[in-house]
Amino acid sequence: MELIHHFLSESPLLRLFIVVGLGYLLGEIKLGGGFRLGVAAVLFVGLAFGAINPAYALPTEIGMLGLVLFVYCLGLEAAPNFIQSFKRNGLMPNLVVLVVLCTVSGLIYLLSRHLHLPSSLMSGVFCGAVTNTAALATVSELIQRSTTDKQLANLVVIGYGLAYPFAVVVTLGLFQCVILISKPQASGQSVVNPYNPPHPILIERKQSDGSDWTPDAIHKKFGLIVTRVELPGGMRTLAKDDLALPPGTVAVMVGKDAQIHKALPELGSFTENTLDTEMEGFQAHRYFVSNPKIVGVPLQSLRLDLKGIVITRVRRGDTDIPVTDNLTLQLGDRVRAVTYHEKEPEVRKFFGNSLQSLTETGYLSFGLGIAAGILLGLIPFPIPGLPEPVRLGIAGGPLIIALILGRLGRTGPLIWNIPLTANFALRQLGILFFLATVGSRAGKGFIDIFLSSGLPLIIGTVGIVIVGYFLLFTLLWAAGERNPARMLGIASAYQTQPAALAFAESRVDRSELNTAYASVYPLSLITKIILAQIIFIFLG
């Protein structure tokens, strides 16, 4: 034992990777209902190490490095959808989530006053009740920056550790209740791909103004992508935006089932023509986007139709992105494209299609962006009424810069977004380092708080989580939302917890679920980060 203690106490890197490895192993264990602790298990292993021996605490620099990587990568991913989440159908659910989160933070405030517990602990309870690690990271850094009392900095981690597992269990239980109640309305099927196979459609009618349909007109009105056509007379060609499609044309169209059936009354009818399966003279392939010259440029500006390219699918990470004229490709996107056989080598070169290039692209801008974020975090901002200027800190500065640069996409030759796979890997590594560090430094105090105030805090957390969800579903219902998949997608985004989304994906329509989730997640994330810090400031 002495030899083990010697190795652990002498090597912080050894401690770090033991905590990360054991935490990952614990996080993969499936409990009831498919629930896993996931990455949060690293925090609990860190707490155990710190409780066994305070000398096992990891250096704060490791946690700060992890924090910077985590919040910067998170900001880059959230940025493109942050403004768009307020458009069209996204405004109502975002307002509902905003109201519920503010209500939950108010309930945390009341619980704190009732139990007479410190603000840092209750900030952590809030982060755990809404299961948001990014909020935990930013409020931890705020506390470390604003006080020299190490115990206060540890309390936020303790509060998170107490509230988190119970909040997740209650969430999954409530999700199951919603699924059972709405079962007659739900599809009961998991839709892996929101698109159907290509459909050959015989165009039998003209547009309402008497002109022939064109691929561009069909796309703008119905959202369908025309890939190949057989014109009257038998000539087969790739679709071009302005190509006239007179009655008698057979067009292969890609889109959702609802879009197809909406378009049929105005276009024509399904046909037995085998154009959708006959690929003589054409090729369809999937390509990785690794060419920096086409990244961040709207598809409309790339003039793909003039290059003999029709994009039918864009997959970013695990999500299918609708193909629109304003869509901008990112490094690492997987694109399915149809082209002429003889042009395929040119198309491959156009997209890049190189995994090696992906691993070598974007890290100059990545380093510059993080450096700019750290510098922004150091700048003091005087606020009237406060005795000292406020700093955004090592979490707030990189997050804001990432939201700005991620929204820009590119500035001249600099591409600010990195491949999504690299983003996920760096973000995951960052949060592992952060949780291992803060957990190991808070381990000793965790047992003391659990024995003195653990039960009231757990009961209070469970009650607050239930009240929050009841208010969320009630407001959504009052606003006219009846689709159970969309309701669970909004609820998953409100919770910003992967376990909740994964639980719902296997039980309802995945397309509707993910669309609703993506429209609410960015605002929910940013709101939690802000509210966690407000709770600490006001309770203090």
XYZ file of C-alpha atoms in Angstrom:
540
model
C 0.000 0.000 0.000
C 2.836 2.364 0.809
C 4.321 1.783 -2.645
C 0.959 2.545 -4.301
C 0.572 5.644 -2.167
C 4.074 6.748 -3.141
C 3.421 6.400 -6.860
C 0.047 8.161 -6.642
C 1.267 11.062 -4.542
C 4.385 11.592 -6.666
C 2.747 11.510 -10.109
C -0.234 13.786 -10.802
C -0.456 12.489 -14.390
C -0.744 8.920 -13.105
C -3.549 10.005 -10.764
C -5.263 11.905 -13.570
C -5.458 8.985 -15.965
C -6.392 6.471 -13.284
C -9.322 8.707 -12.292
C -10.304 9.206 -15.939
C -10.011 5.487 -16.754
C -11.949 4.274 -13.708
C -14.529 7.019 -14.194
C -15.100 6.079 -17.811
C -15.495 2.419 -16.831
C -18.017 3.318 -14.128
C -19.872 5.640 -16.490
C -20.443 2.868 -19.040
C -22.274 0.628 -16.571
C -25.957 0.531 -17.539
C -28.429 0.877 -14.708
C -32.236 0.647 -14.786
C -33.909 1.982 -17.930
C -30.612 2.154 -19.813
C -29.386 5.003 -17.580
C -25.624 5.549 -17.400
C -23.657 8.093 -15.409
C -21.560 8.785 -18.487
C -18.812 11.369 -18.190
C -20.121 12.540 -14.793
C -18.788 9.285 -13.287
C -15.285 10.768 -13.549
C -16.372 13.414 -11.033
C -17.474 10.748 -8.542
C -14.242 8.774 -8.900
C -12.335 12.019 -8.351
C -14.391 12.704 -5.237
C -13.536 9.204 -3.965
C -9.806 9.758 -4.537
C -9.908 13.098 -2.759
C -11.858 11.599 0.138
C -9.337 8.747 0.537
C -6.396 11.109 0.752
C -6.354 14.905 0.203
C -2.801 14.495 -1.133
C -4.297 12.900 -4.242
C -5.805 16.223 -5.321
C -4.807 17.096 -8.885
C -3.108 20.399 -9.798
C -5.538 23.167 -10.697
C -3.686 23.805 -13.987
C -4.923 20.473 -15.354
C -8.504 21.457 -14.590
C -8.065 24.901 -16.144
C -6.670 23.409 -19.350
C -9.626 21.058 -19.524
C -12.054 23.890 -18.830
C -10.689 26.054 -21.659
C -10.843 23.206 -24.180
C -14.360 22.280 -23.084
C -16.023 25.702 -23.169
C -14.282 26.818 -26.373
C -15.269 23.688 -28.317
C -18.777 23.870 -26.866
C -19.118 27.477 -28.030
C -17.923 26.629 -31.542
C -20.562 23.934 -31.908
C -23.430 25.954 -30.416
C -22.671 29.173 -32.318
C -24.194 28.437 -35.762
C -27.585 27.493 -34.291
C -27.694 30.043 -31.470
C -29.362 32.833 -33.459
C -31.286 30.467 -35.736
C -32.933 28.847 -32.707
C -35.115 31.956 -32.337
C -36.444 31.795 -35.901
C -39.674 30.254 -37.142
C -40.996 27.624 -34.721
C -38.105 27.991 -32.293
C -39.269 31.114 -30.475
C -42.083 29.536 -28.442
C -40.126 26.572 -26.981
C -37.132 28.813 -26.254
C -39.312 31.221 -24.293
C -40.861 28.306 -22.385
C -37.452 26.902 -21.464
C -36.245 30.352 -20.440
C -39.241 30.780 -18.097
C -38.764 27.311 -16.575
C -35.031 27.773 -15.985
C -35.622 31.121 -14.287
C -38.305 29.479 -12.132
C -35.960 26.642 -11.156
C -33.241 29.117 -10.210
C -35.789 30.955 -8.049
C -36.694 27.684 -6.314
C -32.997 27.025 -5.656
C -32.785 30.473 -4.085
C -35.747 29.704 -1.795
C -34.288 26.306 -0.848
C -31.006 27.957 0.051
C -32.735 30.482 2.294
C -34.760 27.725 3.960
C -31.759 25.463 4.646
C -29.311 28.340 5.324
C -26.697 26.877 3.012
C -23.840 28.778 1.287
C -24.229 30.221 -2.192
C -21.440 28.185 -3.760
C -23.044 24.925 -2.625
C -26.442 25.958 -3.993
C -24.929 27.071 -7.291
C -23.621 23.535 -7.608
C -27.039 22.113 -6.681
C -28.573 24.182 -9.498
C -25.989 22.853 -11.982
C -26.719 19.307 -10.816
C -30.505 19.742 -10.873
C -30.349 20.846 -14.518
C -27.451 18.389 -15.183
C -25.236 20.906 -16.929
C -21.471 20.477 -16.676
C -20.714 23.674 -18.595
C -22.521 25.724 -15.936
C -20.575 23.865 -13.242
C -17.313 24.687 -15.007
C -18.000 28.405 -15.393
C -19.324 28.974 -11.872
C -16.378 27.011 -10.416
C -13.980 29.287 -12.234
C -15.916 32.372 -11.086
C -15.692 31.267 -7.458
C -11.975 30.517 -7.703
C -11.389 33.931 -9.256
C -13.456 35.876 -6.723
C -12.259 34.283 -3.489
C -9.176 32.703 -1.975
C -11.272 30.374 0.181
C -10.617 26.950 -1.365
C -13.504 25.413 0.567
C -15.999 27.672 -1.213
C -14.579 26.608 -4.572
C -15.056 22.954 -3.608
C -18.626 23.405 -2.396
C -19.986 24.019 -5.902
C -18.603 20.629 -6.978
C -20.099 18.966 -3.911
C -23.521 20.460 -4.614
C -23.356 19.244 -8.204
C -22.314 15.751 -7.111
C -25.216 15.503 -4.652
C -27.906 16.684 -7.081
C -26.809 15.231 -10.414
C -27.597 11.484 -10.161
C -31.031 12.041 -8.605
C -31.929 14.657 -11.242
C -31.094 12.226 -14.070
C -33.074 9.362 -12.520
C -36.128 11.589 -11.995
C -35.821 12.895 -15.575
C -35.845 9.410 -17.098
C -38.802 8.407 -14.936
C -40.801 11.446 -16.031
C -39.900 10.844 -19.683
C -41.245 7.316 -19.411
C -44.494 8.675 -17.956
C -44.885 11.103 -20.865
C -44.251 8.299 -23.376
C -46.838 6.028 -21.735
C -49.448 8.797 -21.541
C -48.951 9.863 -25.169
C -48.482 6.356 -26.598
C -51.594 6.463 -28.811
C -50.246 9.614 -30.473
C -46.633 8.526 -30.767
C -45.277 6.736 -33.765
C -43.615 4.143 -31.595
C -40.800 3.901 -34.141
C -37.264 5.173 -34.150
C -36.479 6.953 -37.394
C -32.749 6.689 -37.980
C -32.744 8.695 -41.208
C -35.278 11.497 -41.686
C -35.150 11.067 -45.456
C -36.819 8.391 -47.571
C -35.156 6.679 -50.540
C -35.231 8.669 -53.805
C -38.612 8.732 -55.571
C -39.132 8.936 -59.345
C -42.037 11.318 -59.987
C -43.731 11.923 -63.320
C -44.304 15.664 -63.734
C -47.779 16.135 -65.218
C -48.581 19.766 -64.453
C -47.050 23.188 -64.837
C -46.679 25.853 -62.153
C -49.672 28.014 -61.251
C -48.356 30.811 -63.503
C -48.221 28.445 -66.488
C -44.429 28.084 -66.561
C -42.540 24.793 -66.396
C -41.245 23.600 -63.069
C -37.504 23.827 -62.427
C -35.402 21.996 -59.783
C -34.854 25.327 -58.019
C -38.595 26.104 -57.897
C -39.388 22.616 -56.568
C -36.708 22.916 -53.895
C -37.821 26.347 -52.736
C -41.533 25.452 -52.587
C -41.439 21.900 -51.244
C -37.925 21.396 -49.877
C -37.332 18.491 -52.283
C -33.997 17.970 -54.028
C -34.161 16.972 -57.699
C -31.094 14.871 -58.542
C -31.567 13.406 -62.047
C -34.215 13.785 -64.715
C -35.369 12.078 -67.871
C -36.798 14.701 -70.205
C -39.512 13.976 -72.790
C -37.681 12.284 -75.639
C -35.503 10.160 -73.339
C -32.514 12.437 -72.608
C -31.179 11.856 -69.121
C -29.202 14.520 -67.277
C -28.321 15.818 -63.829
C -30.645 18.469 -62.496
C -29.615 22.116 -62.830
C -31.308 24.921 -60.920
C -32.854 26.550 -64.002
C -33.482 23.398 -66.068
C -37.061 23.429 -67.419
C -39.042 20.305 -66.505
C -42.047 20.190 -68.844
C -44.944 17.752 -68.360
C -43.774 14.246 -69.215
C -40.470 14.650 -67.380
C -39.492 11.946 -64.887
C -37.554 13.486 -61.975
C -35.799 11.651 -59.133
C -36.520 13.566 -55.931
C -35.099 13.231 -52.420
C -36.916 14.441 -49.324
C -39.099 13.542 -46.396
C -42.277 11.552 -46.865
C -44.422 14.541 -45.847
C -42.693 16.772 -48.406
C -43.218 14.234 -51.196
C -46.944 13.879 -50.529
C -47.385 17.637 -50.226
C -45.773 18.152 -53.606
C -47.570 15.392 -55.554
C -50.909 17.226 -56.078
C -49.068 20.112 -57.765
C -46.408 18.123 -59.615
C -47.852 14.841 -60.792
C -47.670 11.258 -59.568
C -45.352 8.390 -58.729
C -44.177 6.405 -61.737
C -42.954 2.880 -62.350
C -40.012 4.301 -64.300
C -36.794 2.753 -62.923
C -34.790 5.976 -63.186
C -34.200 5.917 -59.421
C -32.264 2.623 -59.669
C -30.627 3.031 -63.080
C -27.307 4.836 -62.623
C -25.768 4.315 -66.063
C -23.588 7.343 -66.727
C -23.969 8.630 -63.152
C -22.286 7.952 -59.843
C -23.404 8.564 -56.267
C -20.798 8.655 -53.493
C -20.257 9.945 -49.989
C -17.363 12.364 -49.499
C -15.653 13.874 -46.475
C -15.374 17.649 -46.721
C -11.691 18.437 -46.180
C -11.127 21.163 -48.792
C -10.878 24.440 -46.839
C -11.738 26.491 -49.944
C -15.396 25.374 -49.911
C -15.888 25.589 -46.117
C -18.027 28.442 -44.797
C -19.332 29.326 -48.274
C -23.116 29.050 -48.921
C -23.970 26.240 -51.322
C -25.668 28.738 -53.620
C -22.366 30.581 -54.046
C -20.509 27.370 -54.916
C -22.706 26.951 -58.072
C -22.609 23.178 -57.820
C -25.036 22.718 -60.719
C -22.461 24.221 -63.085
C -19.885 21.712 -61.810
C -22.179 18.755 -62.432
C -22.789 18.076 -58.718
C -26.085 17.538 -56.916
C -25.847 17.201 -53.112
C -28.630 15.052 -51.671
C -27.455 14.559 -48.068
C -25.235 16.378 -45.588
C -24.437 14.594 -42.343
C -22.695 16.485 -39.544
C -21.732 14.260 -36.653
C -24.802 12.105 -36.047
C -27.261 14.617 -37.519
C -28.648 14.946 -41.043
C -28.611 18.600 -42.085
C -31.306 19.833 -44.540
C -29.743 20.846 -47.855
C -30.598 24.495 -48.565
C -29.066 27.260 -50.665
C -27.770 28.989 -47.501
C -26.198 25.884 -45.965
C -22.459 26.225 -45.385
C -20.321 23.115 -45.253
C -17.940 22.488 -42.368
C -14.756 20.480 -42.182
C -15.607 16.846 -41.516
C -19.120 16.949 -42.995
C -20.106 13.810 -44.912
C -21.747 14.713 -48.195
C -23.681 12.393 -50.512
C -23.494 13.705 -54.050
C -24.620 12.543 -57.505
C -22.483 13.402 -60.522
C -21.618 12.247 -64.024
C -19.364 9.211 -64.157
C -16.547 11.007 -65.966
C -16.588 13.922 -63.491
C -16.272 11.795 -60.336
C -12.481 12.319 -59.887
C -13.002 16.093 -60.123
C -15.838 15.942 -57.585
C -13.674 13.925 -55.195
C -10.942 16.545 -55.468
C -13.500 19.329 -55.042
C -14.677 18.030 -51.656
C -11.206 16.899 -50.571
C -12.307 13.536 -49.171
C -9.137 13.179 -47.072
C -9.270 12.073 -43.439
C -5.577 12.909 -43.062
C -6.188 16.495 -44.167
C -8.928 16.790 -41.558
C -6.446 16.003 -38.781
C -4.088 18.727 -40.015
C -6.601 21.502 -40.705
C -7.829 24.309 -38.500
C -5.463 24.266 -35.529
C -3.846 27.632 -36.298
C -7.233 29.312 -35.978
C -8.053 27.057 -32.997
C -4.983 28.279 -31.116
C -5.595 31.915 -32.040
C -9.233 31.690 -30.939
C -8.397 30.222 -27.525
C -5.640 32.791 -27.001
C -8.086 35.596 -27.836
C -10.619 34.098 -25.410
C -8.117 33.896 -22.565
C -7.056 37.520 -23.172
C -10.705 38.631 -23.194
C -11.233 36.825 -19.905
C -8.411 38.831 -18.304
C -9.834 42.243 -19.210
C -11.525 43.993 -16.226
C -14.975 45.465 -16.907
C -16.006 48.088 -14.313
C -19.707 47.899 -13.400
C -21.357 50.735 -11.449
C -22.292 49.668 -7.943
C -19.719 46.906 -7.664
C -16.552 47.523 -5.608
C -14.317 45.683 -8.082
C -14.343 45.294 -11.872
C -15.747 42.079 -13.312
C -13.707 39.684 -15.457
C -15.143 37.064 -17.770
C -12.430 34.677 -16.643
C -10.904 31.618 -18.218
C -14.341 30.131 -18.936
C -16.386 33.163 -19.984
C -13.792 34.708 -22.299
C -13.179 31.637 -24.499
C -16.914 30.875 -24.565
C -17.861 34.317 -25.892
C -15.041 34.337 -28.458
C -16.073 30.851 -29.598
C -19.701 31.955 -30.059
C -18.544 34.913 -32.171
C -15.993 33.021 -34.269
C -18.213 29.958 -34.641
C -20.965 32.194 -35.976
C -18.562 33.854 -38.458
C -17.360 30.483 -39.703
C -14.356 31.901 -41.507
C -12.434 35.165 -41.855
C -10.472 35.234 -45.096
C -8.233 32.151 -45.081
C -8.867 31.388 -41.405
C -11.553 28.755 -40.742
C -12.688 29.054 -37.140
C -14.729 25.867 -36.883
C -12.783 22.633 -36.527
C -14.020 19.193 -37.701
C -16.888 18.080 -35.504
C -15.146 14.812 -34.642
C -12.110 16.763 -33.416
C -14.435 19.136 -31.551
C -16.110 16.236 -29.742
C -12.779 14.590 -28.904
C -11.180 17.769 -27.525
C -14.340 18.722 -25.645
C -14.618 15.255 -24.098
C -10.942 15.281 -23.119
C -11.346 18.740 -21.625
C -14.363 17.865 -19.481
C -12.662 14.652 -18.298
C -9.634 16.642 -17.124
C -11.829 19.259 -15.478
C -14.096 16.800 -13.629
C -11.180 14.678 -12.451
C -9.435 17.760 -11.056
C -12.351 19.429 -9.289
C -13.582 16.098 -7.953
C -10.235 15.170 -6.427
C -9.949 18.584 -4.760
C -13.455 18.461 -3.264
C -13.452 14.857 -2.062
C -12.794 15.498 1.617
C -15.615 18.022 2.004
C -18.131 15.877 0.086
C -18.562 13.383 2.932
C -18.990 16.136 5.525
C -21.709 17.909 3.510
C -23.477 14.651 2.671
C -23.712 13.665 6.335
C -24.867 17.088 7.527
C -27.171 18.343 4.742
C -27.319 15.600 2.118
C -30.872 14.319 2.690
C -32.629 17.749 2.663
C -30.677 18.739 -0.441
C -31.561 15.528 -2.273
C -35.265 15.824 -1.373
C -35.234 19.476 -2.402
C -33.504 18.661 -5.701
C -36.010 15.935 -6.588
C -38.901 18.284 -5.820
C -37.426 21.102 -7.892
C -36.779 18.812 -10.869
C -40.376 17.534 -10.782
C -41.818 21.055 -10.498
C -39.600 22.226 -13.387
C -40.790 19.472 -15.707
C -44.416 19.894 -14.699
C -44.192 23.591 -15.558
C -42.348 22.833 -18.824
C -44.903 20.326 -20.127
C -47.832 22.457 -18.929
C -46.572 25.549 -20.777
C -45.823 23.552 -23.927
C -49.323 22.057 -23.841
C -50.866 25.498 -23.272
C -48.886 26.814 -26.269
C -50.454 24.157 -28.487
C -47.657 21.612 -28.619
C -49.116 18.090 -28.844
C -46.376 16.076 -30.561
C -44.767 13.834 -27.892
C -41.507 13.567 -29.838
C -41.159 17.344 -30.032
C -42.086 17.746 -26.361
C -39.424 15.248 -25.313
C -36.907 16.899 -27.655
C -37.535 20.262 -25.996
C -37.382 18.641 -22.546
C -34.060 16.942 -23.426
C -32.625 20.284 -24.548
C -33.915 21.914 -21.355
C -31.976 19.280 -19.407
C -28.918 19.397 -21.755
C -28.105 15.860 -20.661
C -27.171 13.146 -23.215
C -28.830 10.377 -21.187
C -32.232 12.064 -21.535
C -31.923 12.426 -25.326
C -30.637 8.864 -25.779
C -33.507 7.518 -23.661
C -36.097 9.333 -25.787
C -34.458 8.441 -29.143
C -35.277 4.750 -28.745
C -38.951 5.427 -28.013
C -40.240 8.217 -30.300
C -39.737 9.660 -33.791
C -36.031 10.566 -33.838
C -36.391 13.137 -36.636
C -38.921 15.292 -34.741
C -37.043 14.735 -31.479
C -33.675 15.918 -32.802
C -35.150 18.899 -34.663
C -36.821 20.173 -31.485
C -33.690 19.457 -29.447
C -31.434 21.419 -31.807
C -33.775 24.441 -31.794
C -33.667 24.837 -27.993
C -30.284 23.488 -26.861
C -28.100 26.596 -27.514
C -30.274 29.013 -25.504
C -30.760 26.462 -22.721
C -27.015 25.984 -22.421
C -26.150 29.692 -22.314
C -29.003 30.469 -19.896
C -27.809 27.843 -17.410
C -24.264 29.190 -17.516
C -25.540 32.691 -16.722
C -28.063 31.655 -14.044
C -25.541 29.516 -12.158
C -23.308 32.557 -11.729
C -26.252 34.817 -10.818
C -27.283 32.381 -8.060
C -23.797 32.517 -6.563
C -23.650 36.324 -6.723
C -27.125 36.983 -5.311
C -26.986 34.360 -2.589
C -23.556 35.580 -1.588
